[in-house]
PDB file of C-alpha atoms in Angstrom:
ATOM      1  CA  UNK A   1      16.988  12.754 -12.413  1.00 78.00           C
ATOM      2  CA  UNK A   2      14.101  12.918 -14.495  1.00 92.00           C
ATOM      3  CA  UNK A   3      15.366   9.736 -16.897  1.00 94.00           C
ATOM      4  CA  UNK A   4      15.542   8.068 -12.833  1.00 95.00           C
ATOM      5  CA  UNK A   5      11.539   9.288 -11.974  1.00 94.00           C
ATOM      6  CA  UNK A   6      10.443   8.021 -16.065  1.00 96.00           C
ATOM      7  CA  UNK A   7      11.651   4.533 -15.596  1.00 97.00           C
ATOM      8  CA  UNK A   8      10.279   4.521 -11.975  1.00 98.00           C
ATOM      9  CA  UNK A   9       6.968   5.732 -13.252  1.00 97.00           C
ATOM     10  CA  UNK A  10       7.495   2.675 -15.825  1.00 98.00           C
ATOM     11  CA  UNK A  11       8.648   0.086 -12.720  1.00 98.00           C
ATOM     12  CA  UNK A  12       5.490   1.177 -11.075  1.00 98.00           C
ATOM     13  CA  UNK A  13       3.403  -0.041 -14.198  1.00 98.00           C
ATOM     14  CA  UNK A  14       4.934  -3.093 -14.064  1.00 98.00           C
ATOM     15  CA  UNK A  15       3.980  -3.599 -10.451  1.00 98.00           C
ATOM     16  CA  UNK A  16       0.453  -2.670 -11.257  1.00 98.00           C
ATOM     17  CA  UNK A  17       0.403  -5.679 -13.975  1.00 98.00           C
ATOM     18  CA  UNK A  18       2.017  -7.962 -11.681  1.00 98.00           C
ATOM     19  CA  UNK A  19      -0.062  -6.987  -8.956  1.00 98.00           C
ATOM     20  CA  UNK A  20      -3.576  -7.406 -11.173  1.00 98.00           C
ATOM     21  CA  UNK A  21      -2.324 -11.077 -12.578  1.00 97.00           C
ATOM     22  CA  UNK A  22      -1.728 -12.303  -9.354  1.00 97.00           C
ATOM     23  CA  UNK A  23      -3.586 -15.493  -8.288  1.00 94.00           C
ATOM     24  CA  UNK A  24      -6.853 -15.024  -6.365  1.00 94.00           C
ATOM     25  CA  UNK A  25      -9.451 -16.311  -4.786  1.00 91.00           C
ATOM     26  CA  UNK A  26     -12.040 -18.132  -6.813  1.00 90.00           C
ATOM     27  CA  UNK A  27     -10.746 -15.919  -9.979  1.00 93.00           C
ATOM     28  CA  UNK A  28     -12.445 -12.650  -8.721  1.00 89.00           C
ATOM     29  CA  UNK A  29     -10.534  -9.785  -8.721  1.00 93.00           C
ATOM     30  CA  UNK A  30     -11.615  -6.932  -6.176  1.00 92.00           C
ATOM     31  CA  UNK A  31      -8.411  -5.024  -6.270  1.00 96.00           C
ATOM     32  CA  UNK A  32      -8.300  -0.900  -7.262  1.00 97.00           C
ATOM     33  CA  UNK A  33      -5.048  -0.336  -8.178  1.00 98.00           C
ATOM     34  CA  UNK A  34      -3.566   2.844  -8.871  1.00 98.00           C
ATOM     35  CA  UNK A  35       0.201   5.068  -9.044  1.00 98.00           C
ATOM     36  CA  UNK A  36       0.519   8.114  -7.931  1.00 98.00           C
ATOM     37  CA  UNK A  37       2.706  10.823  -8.828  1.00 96.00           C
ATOM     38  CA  UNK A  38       3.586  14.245  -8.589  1.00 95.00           C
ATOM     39  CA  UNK A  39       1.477  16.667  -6.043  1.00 96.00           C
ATOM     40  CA  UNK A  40      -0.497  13.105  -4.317  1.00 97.00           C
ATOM     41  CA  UNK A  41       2.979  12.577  -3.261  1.00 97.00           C
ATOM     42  CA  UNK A  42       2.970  15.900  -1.146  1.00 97.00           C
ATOM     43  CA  UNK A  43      -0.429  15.426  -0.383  1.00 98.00           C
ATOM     44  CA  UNK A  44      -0.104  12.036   1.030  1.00 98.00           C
ATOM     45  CA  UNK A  45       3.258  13.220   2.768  1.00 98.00           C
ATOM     46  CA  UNK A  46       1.627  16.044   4.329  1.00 98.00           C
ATOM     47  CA  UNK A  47      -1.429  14.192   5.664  1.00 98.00           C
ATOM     48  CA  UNK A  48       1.347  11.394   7.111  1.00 98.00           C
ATOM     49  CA  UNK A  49       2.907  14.279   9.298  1.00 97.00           C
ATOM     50  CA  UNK A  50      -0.861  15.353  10.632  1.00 98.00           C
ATOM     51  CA  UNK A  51      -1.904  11.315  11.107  1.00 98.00           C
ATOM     52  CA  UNK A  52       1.532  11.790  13.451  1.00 97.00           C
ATOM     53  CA  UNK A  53       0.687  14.498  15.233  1.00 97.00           C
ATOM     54  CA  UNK A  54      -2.914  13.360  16.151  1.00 97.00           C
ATOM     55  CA  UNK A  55      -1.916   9.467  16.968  1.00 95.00           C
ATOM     56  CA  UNK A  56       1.431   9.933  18.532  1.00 94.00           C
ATOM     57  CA  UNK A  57       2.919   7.517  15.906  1.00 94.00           C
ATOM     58  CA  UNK A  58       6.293   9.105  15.069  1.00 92.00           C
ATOM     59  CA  UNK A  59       6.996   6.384  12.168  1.00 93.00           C
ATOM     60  CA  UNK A  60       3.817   8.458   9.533  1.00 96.00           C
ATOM     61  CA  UNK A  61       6.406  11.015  10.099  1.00 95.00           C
ATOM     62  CA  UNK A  62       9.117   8.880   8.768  1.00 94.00           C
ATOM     63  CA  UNK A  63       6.761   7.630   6.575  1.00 96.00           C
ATOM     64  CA  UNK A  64       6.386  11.242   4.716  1.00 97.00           C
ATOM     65  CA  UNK A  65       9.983  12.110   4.878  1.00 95.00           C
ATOM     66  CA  UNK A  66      10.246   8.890   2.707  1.00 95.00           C
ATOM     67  CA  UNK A  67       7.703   9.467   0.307  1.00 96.00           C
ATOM     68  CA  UNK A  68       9.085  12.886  -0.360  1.00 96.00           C
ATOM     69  CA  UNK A  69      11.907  10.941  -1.953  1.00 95.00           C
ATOM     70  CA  UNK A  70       9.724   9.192  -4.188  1.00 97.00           C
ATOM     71  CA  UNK A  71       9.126   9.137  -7.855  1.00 97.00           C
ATOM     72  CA  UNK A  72       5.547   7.592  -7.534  1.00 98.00           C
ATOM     73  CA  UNK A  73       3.276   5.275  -5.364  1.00 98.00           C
ATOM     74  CA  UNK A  74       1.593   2.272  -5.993  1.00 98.00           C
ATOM     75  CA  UNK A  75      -1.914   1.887  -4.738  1.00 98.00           C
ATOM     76  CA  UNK A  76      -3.269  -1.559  -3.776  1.00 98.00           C
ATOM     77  CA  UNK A  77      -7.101  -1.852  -2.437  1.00 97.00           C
ATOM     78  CA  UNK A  78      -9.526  -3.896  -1.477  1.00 94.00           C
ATOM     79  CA  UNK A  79     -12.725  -2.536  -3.178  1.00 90.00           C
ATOM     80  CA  UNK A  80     -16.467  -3.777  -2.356  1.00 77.00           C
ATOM     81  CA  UNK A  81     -15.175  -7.662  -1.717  1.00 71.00           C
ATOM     82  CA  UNK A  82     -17.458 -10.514  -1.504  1.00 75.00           C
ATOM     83  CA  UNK A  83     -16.650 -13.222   0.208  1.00 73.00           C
ATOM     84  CA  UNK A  84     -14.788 -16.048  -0.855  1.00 77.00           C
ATOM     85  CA  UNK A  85     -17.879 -18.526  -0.443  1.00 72.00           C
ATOM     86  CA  UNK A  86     -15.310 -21.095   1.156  1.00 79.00           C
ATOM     87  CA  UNK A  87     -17.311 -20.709   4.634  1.00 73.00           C
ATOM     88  CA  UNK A  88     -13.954 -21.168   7.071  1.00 76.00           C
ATOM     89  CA  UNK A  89     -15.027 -19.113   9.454  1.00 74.00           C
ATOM     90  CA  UNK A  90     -11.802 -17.437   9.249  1.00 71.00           C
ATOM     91  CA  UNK A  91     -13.267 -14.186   9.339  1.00 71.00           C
ATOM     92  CA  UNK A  92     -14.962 -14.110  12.830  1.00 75.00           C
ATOM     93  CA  UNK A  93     -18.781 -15.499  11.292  1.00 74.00           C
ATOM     94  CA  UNK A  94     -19.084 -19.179  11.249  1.00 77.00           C
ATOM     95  CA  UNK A  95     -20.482 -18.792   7.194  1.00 79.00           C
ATOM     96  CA  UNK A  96     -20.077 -16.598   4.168  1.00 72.00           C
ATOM     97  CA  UNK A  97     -24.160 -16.361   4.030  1.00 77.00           C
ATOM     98  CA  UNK A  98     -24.150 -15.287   8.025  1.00 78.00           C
ATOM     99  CA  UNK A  99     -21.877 -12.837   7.286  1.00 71.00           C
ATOM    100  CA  UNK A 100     -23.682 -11.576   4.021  1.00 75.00           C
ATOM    101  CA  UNK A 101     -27.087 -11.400   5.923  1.00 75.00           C
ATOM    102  CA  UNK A 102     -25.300  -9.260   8.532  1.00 74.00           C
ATOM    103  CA  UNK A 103     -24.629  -6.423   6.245  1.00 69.00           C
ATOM    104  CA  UNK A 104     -21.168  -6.286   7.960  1.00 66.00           C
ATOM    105  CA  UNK A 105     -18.305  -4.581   6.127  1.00 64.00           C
ATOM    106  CA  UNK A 106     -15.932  -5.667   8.354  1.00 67.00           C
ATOM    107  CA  UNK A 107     -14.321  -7.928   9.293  1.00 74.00           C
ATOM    108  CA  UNK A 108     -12.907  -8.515   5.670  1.00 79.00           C
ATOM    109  CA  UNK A 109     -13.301 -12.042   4.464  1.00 83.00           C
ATOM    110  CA  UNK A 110      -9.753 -13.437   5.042  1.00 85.00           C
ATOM    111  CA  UNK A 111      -9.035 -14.318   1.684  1.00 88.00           C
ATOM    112  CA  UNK A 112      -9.542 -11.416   0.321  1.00 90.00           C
ATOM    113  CA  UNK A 113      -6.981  -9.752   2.385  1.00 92.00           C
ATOM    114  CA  UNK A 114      -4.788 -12.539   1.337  1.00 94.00           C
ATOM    115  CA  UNK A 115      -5.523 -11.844  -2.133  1.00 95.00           C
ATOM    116  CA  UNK A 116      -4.574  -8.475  -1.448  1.00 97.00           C
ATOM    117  CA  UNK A 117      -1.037  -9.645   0.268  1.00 97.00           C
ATOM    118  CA  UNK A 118      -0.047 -12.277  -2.695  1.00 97.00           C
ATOM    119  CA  UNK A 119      -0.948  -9.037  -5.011  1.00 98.00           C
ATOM    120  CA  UNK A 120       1.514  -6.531  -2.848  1.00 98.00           C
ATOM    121  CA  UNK A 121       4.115  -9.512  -2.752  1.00 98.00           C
ATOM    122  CA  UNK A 122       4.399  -9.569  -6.749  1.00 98.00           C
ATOM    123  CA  UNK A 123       4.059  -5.860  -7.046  1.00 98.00           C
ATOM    124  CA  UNK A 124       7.412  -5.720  -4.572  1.00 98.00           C
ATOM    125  CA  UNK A 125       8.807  -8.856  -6.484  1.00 98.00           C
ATOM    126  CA  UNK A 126       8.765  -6.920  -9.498  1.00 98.00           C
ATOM    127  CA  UNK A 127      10.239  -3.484  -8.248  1.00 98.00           C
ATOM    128  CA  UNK A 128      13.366  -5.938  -6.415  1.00 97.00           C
ATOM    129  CA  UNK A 129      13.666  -6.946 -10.495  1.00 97.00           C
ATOM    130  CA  UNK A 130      14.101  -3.616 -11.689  1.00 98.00           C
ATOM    131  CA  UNK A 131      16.149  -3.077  -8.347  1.00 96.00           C
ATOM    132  CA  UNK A 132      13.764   0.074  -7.330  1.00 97.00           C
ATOM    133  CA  UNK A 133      13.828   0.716  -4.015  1.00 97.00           C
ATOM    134  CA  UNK A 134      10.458   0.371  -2.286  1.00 97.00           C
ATOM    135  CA  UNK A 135       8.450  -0.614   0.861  1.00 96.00           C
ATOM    136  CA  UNK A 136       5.319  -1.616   1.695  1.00 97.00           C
ATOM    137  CA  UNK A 137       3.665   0.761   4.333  1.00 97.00           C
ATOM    138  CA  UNK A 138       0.078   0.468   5.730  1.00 97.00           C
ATOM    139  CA  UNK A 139       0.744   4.140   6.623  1.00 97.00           C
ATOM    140  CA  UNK A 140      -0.124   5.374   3.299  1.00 98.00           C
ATOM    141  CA  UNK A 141      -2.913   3.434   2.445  1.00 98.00           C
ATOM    142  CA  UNK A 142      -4.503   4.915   6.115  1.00 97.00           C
ATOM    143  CA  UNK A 143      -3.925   8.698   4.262  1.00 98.00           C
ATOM    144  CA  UNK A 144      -4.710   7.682   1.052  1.00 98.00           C
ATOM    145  CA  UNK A 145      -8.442   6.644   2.088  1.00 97.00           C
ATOM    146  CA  UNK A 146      -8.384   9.617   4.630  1.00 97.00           C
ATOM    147  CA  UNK A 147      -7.521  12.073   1.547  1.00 98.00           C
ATOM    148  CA  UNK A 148     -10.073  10.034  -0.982  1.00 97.00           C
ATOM    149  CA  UNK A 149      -7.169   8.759  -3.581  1.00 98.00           C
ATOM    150  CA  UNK A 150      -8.510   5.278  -2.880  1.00 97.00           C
ATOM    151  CA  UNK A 151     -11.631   4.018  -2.636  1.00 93.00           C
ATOM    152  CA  UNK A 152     -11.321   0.877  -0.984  1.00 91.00           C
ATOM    153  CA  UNK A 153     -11.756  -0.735   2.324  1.00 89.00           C
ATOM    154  CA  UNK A 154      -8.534  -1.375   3.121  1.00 94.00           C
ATOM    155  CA  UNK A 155      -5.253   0.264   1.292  1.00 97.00           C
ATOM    156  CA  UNK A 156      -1.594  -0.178   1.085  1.00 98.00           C
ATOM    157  CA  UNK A 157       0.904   1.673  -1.001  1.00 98.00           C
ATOM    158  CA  UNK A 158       4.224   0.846  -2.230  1.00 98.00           C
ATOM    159  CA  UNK A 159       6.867   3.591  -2.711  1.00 98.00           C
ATOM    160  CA  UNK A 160       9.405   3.895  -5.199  1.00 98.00           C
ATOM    161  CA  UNK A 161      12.630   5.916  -5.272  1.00 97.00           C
ATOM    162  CA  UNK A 162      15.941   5.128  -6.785  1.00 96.00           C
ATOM    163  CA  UNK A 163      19.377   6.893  -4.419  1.00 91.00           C
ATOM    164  CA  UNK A 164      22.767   5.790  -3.409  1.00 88.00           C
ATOM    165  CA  UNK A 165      21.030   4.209  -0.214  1.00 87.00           C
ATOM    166  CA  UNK A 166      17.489   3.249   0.209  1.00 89.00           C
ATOM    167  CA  UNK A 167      15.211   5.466   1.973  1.00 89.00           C
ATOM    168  CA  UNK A 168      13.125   3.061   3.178  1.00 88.00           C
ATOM    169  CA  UNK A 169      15.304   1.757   5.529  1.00 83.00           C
ATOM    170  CA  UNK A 170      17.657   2.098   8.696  1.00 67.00           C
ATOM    171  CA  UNK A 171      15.192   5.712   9.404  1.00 60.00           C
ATOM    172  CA  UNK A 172      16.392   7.111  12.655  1.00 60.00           C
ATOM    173  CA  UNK A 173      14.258   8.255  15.561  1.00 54.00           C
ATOM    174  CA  UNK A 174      16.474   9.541  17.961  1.00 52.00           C
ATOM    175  CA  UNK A 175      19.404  11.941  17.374  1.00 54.00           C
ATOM    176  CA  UNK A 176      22.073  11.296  15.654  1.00 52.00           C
ATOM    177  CA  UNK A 177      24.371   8.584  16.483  1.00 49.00           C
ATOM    178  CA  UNK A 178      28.337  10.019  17.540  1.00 60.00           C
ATOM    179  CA  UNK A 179      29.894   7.118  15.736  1.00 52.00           C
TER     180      UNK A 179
END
């Protein structure tokens, strides 16, 4: 198992390179990107079962049982982004100066979050190469920035784990099916 979590470590460096060369606006780069291992793991699982408890949103649960079957995390985040300076209002705020004089931090200037989506898309790209199992979840950017492993405005990780099934997917809810 430990040969398994070493090349997922290594599949999650290769995420974080595809990830950081992806295309972005204007050629600035306001992505944090980071992999965690190890205790973050339990950390982020455990604060996933409190976010569940407190919102009512069963799926952080799922979330956490999930990410205790993982080798490592990738961390995507938005840190400190300007705008794009394209002024298409796509933000809310009719230019990028009006929303600069505002001293808003939100909303986000759309393509930056964009940036941030085309970055998470090659990150995933690459794990599906290495055929790691993975999965973007919001989820665990909301407790990473709630537990201070990120520092950016808005977070997403990407899970790893390598089984005989994925554990990202077809999670159950209910109880057990009789089948």
């Amino acid at each position: 198992m430990e040969a398994i979590n070493q090349a997922l470590n290594m599949v999650a460096q290769f995420m974080a390179l595809s990830a950081r060369t992806a295309p972005k606006t204007r050629g600035q780069d306001f992505l944090e990107i980071k992999i965690l291992e190890g205790k973050d793991l339990e950390r982020l699982a455990e604060e996933l079962d409190r976010l569940a408890r407190v919102t009512g949103r069963d799926f952080f649960s799922l979330n956490a049982n999930s990410l205790r079957k993982s080798a490592a995390v990738l961390m995507l985040s938005l840190v400190a982004p300007r705008t794009g300076g394209l002024n298409c209002g796509e933000c809310g705020v009719a230019t990028c100066e009006e929303r600069r004089n505002s001293g808003a931090a939100k909303p986000l200037c759309a393509w930056r979050v964009l940036d941030l989506g085309i970055a998470l898309g090659s990150a995933v790209k690459t794990a599906s190469i290495f055929n790691a199992d993975n999965r973007i979840m919001y989820s665990v950017g909301v407790a990473a920035k709630n537990l201070g492993l990120v520092s950016g405005e808005m977070a997403v990780g990407v899970p790893l784990a390598a089984a005989g099934k994925n554990v990202f997917f077809d999670l159950r809810t209910g109880p057990p099916r009789k089948d």
